mmCIF file of C-alpha atoms in Angstrom:
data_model
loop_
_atom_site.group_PDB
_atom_site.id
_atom_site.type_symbol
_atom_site.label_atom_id
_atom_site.label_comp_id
_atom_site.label_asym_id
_atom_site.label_seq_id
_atom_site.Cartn_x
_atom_site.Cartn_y
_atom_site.Cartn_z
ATOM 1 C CA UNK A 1 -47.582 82.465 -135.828
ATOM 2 C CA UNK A 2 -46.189 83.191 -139.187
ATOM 3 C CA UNK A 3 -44.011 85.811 -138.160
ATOM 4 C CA UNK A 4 -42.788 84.060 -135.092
ATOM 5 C CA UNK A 5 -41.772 81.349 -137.073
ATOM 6 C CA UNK A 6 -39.868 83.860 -140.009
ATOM 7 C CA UNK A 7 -38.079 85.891 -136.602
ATOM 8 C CA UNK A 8 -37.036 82.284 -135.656
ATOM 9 C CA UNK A 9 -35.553 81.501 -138.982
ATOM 10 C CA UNK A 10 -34.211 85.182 -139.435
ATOM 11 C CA UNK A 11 -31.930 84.622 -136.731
ATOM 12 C CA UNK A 12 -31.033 81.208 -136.579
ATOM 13 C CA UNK A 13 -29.936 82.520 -140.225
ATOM 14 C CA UNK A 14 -27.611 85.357 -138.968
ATOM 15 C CA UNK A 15 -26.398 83.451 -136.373
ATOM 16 C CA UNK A 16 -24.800 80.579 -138.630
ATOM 17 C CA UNK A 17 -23.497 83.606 -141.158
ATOM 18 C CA UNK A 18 -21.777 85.001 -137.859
ATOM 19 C CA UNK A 19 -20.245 81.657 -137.065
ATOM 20 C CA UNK A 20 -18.919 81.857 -140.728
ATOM 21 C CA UNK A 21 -17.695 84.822 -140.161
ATOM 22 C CA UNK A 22 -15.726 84.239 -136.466
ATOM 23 C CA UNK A 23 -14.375 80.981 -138.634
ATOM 24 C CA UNK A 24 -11.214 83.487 -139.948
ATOM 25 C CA UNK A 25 -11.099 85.039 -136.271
ATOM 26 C CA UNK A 26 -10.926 81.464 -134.654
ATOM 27 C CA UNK A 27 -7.773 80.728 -135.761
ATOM 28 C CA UNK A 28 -6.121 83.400 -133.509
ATOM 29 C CA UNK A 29 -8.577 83.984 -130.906
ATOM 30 C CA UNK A 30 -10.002 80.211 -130.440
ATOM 31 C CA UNK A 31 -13.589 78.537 -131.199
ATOM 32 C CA UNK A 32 -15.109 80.642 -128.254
ATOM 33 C CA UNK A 33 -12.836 83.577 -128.340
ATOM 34 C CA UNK A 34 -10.946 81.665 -124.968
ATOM 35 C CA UNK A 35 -7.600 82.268 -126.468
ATOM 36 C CA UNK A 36 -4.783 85.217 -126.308
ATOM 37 C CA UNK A 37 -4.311 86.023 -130.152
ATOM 38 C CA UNK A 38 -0.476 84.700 -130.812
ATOM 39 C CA UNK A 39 -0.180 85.164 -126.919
ATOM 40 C CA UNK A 40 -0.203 88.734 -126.803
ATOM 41 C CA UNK A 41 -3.899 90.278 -127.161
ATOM 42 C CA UNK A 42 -6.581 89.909 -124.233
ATOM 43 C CA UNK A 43 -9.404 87.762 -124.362
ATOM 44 C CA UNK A 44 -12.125 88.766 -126.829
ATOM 45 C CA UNK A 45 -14.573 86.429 -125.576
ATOM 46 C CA UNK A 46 -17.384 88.562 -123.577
ATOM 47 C CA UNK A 47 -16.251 91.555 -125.165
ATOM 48 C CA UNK A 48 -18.555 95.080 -125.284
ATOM 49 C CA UNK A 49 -19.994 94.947 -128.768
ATOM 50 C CA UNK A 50 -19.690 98.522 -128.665
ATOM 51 C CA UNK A 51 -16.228 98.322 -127.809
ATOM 52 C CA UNK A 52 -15.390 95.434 -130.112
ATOM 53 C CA UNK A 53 -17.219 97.570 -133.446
ATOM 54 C CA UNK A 54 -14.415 100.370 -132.254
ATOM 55 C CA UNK A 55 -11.088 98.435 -132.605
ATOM 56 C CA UNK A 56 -12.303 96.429 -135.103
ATOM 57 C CA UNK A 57 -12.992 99.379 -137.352
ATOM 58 C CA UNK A 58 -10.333 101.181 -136.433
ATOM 59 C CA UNK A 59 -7.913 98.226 -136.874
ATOM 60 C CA UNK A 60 -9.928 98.026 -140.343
ATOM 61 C CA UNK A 61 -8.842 101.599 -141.223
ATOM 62 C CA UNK A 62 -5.227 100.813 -140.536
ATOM 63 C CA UNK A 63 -5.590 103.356 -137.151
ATOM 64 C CA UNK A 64 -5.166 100.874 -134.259
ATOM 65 C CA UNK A 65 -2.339 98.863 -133.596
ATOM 66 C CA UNK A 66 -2.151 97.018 -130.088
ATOM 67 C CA UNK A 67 -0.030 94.675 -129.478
ATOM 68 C CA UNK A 68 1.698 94.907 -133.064
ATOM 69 C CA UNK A 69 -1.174 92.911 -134.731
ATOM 70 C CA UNK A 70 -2.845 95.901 -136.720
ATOM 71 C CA UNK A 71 -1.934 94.762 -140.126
ATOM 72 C CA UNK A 72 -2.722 91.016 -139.577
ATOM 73 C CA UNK A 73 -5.982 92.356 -138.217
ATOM 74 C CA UNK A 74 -6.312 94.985 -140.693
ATOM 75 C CA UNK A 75 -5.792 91.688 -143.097
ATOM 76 C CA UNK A 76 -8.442 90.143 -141.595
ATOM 77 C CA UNK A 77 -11.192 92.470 -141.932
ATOM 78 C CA UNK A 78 -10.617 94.124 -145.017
ATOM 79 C CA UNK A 79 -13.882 92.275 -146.914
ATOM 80 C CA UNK A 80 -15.778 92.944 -143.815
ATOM 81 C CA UNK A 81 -18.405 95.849 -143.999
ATOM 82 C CA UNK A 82 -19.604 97.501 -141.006
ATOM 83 C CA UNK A 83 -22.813 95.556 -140.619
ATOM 84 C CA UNK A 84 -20.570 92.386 -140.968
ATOM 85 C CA UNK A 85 -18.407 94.330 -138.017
ATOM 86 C CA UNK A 86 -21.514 94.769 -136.463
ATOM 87 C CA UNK A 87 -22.911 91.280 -136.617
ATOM 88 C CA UNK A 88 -19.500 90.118 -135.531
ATOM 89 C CA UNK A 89 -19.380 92.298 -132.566
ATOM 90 C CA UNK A 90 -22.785 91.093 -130.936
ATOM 91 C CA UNK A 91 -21.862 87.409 -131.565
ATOM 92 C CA UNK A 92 -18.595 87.861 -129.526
ATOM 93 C CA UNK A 93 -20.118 89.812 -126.893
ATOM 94 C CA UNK A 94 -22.177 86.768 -126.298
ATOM 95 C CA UNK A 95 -19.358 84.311 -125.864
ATOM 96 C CA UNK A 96 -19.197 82.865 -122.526
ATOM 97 C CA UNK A 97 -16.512 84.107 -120.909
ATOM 98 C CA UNK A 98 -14.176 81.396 -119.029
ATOM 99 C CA UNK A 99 -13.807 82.072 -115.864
ATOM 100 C CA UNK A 100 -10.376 80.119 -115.551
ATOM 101 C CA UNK A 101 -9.401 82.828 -118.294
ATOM 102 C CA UNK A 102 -9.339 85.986 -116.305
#
């Protein structure tokens, strides 16, 4: 019961340092990743975590650039490590997706 309890508390702890985290990517992207960053990117929201760990590294690294927002987003995730990335990547994937939004 123990350990049940520490899982619980585990994640419910990860969870609120990964809506910390999303708080810088919320002002682009919107509280549920519903929003077109600046109007031009697509809708993170629902996102692969696979694919999401991809441009977000890359865009760390200064090697992706769509839709001219690499050095904001290279801005963005400089103090970001990859299990941050990571961490960050699963919580988006898990964002409902509006269904008005596609």
């Amino acid at each position: 019961m123990q350990k049940i309890f520490l899982a619980i508390l585990v994640t419910i702890t990860l969870f609120a340092d990964t809506q910390e985290l999303y708080k810088n990517c919320a002002g682009c992207h919107g509280e549920n990743g519903e929003t077109a960053a600046l109007g031009q990117s697509k809708i993170i929201a629902g996102q692969e975590s696979n694919l999401t760990i991809k441009q977000l590294t890359a865009y760390k690294d200064g090697e992706l650039n769509q839709y001219g927002l690499g050095n904001i987003m290279q801005l963005q995730l400089t103090s970001l490590n990859e299990t941050d990335i990571e961490e960050l990547a699963t919580y988006i994937s898990n964002m409902e997706v509006n269904k008005s939004s596609k």
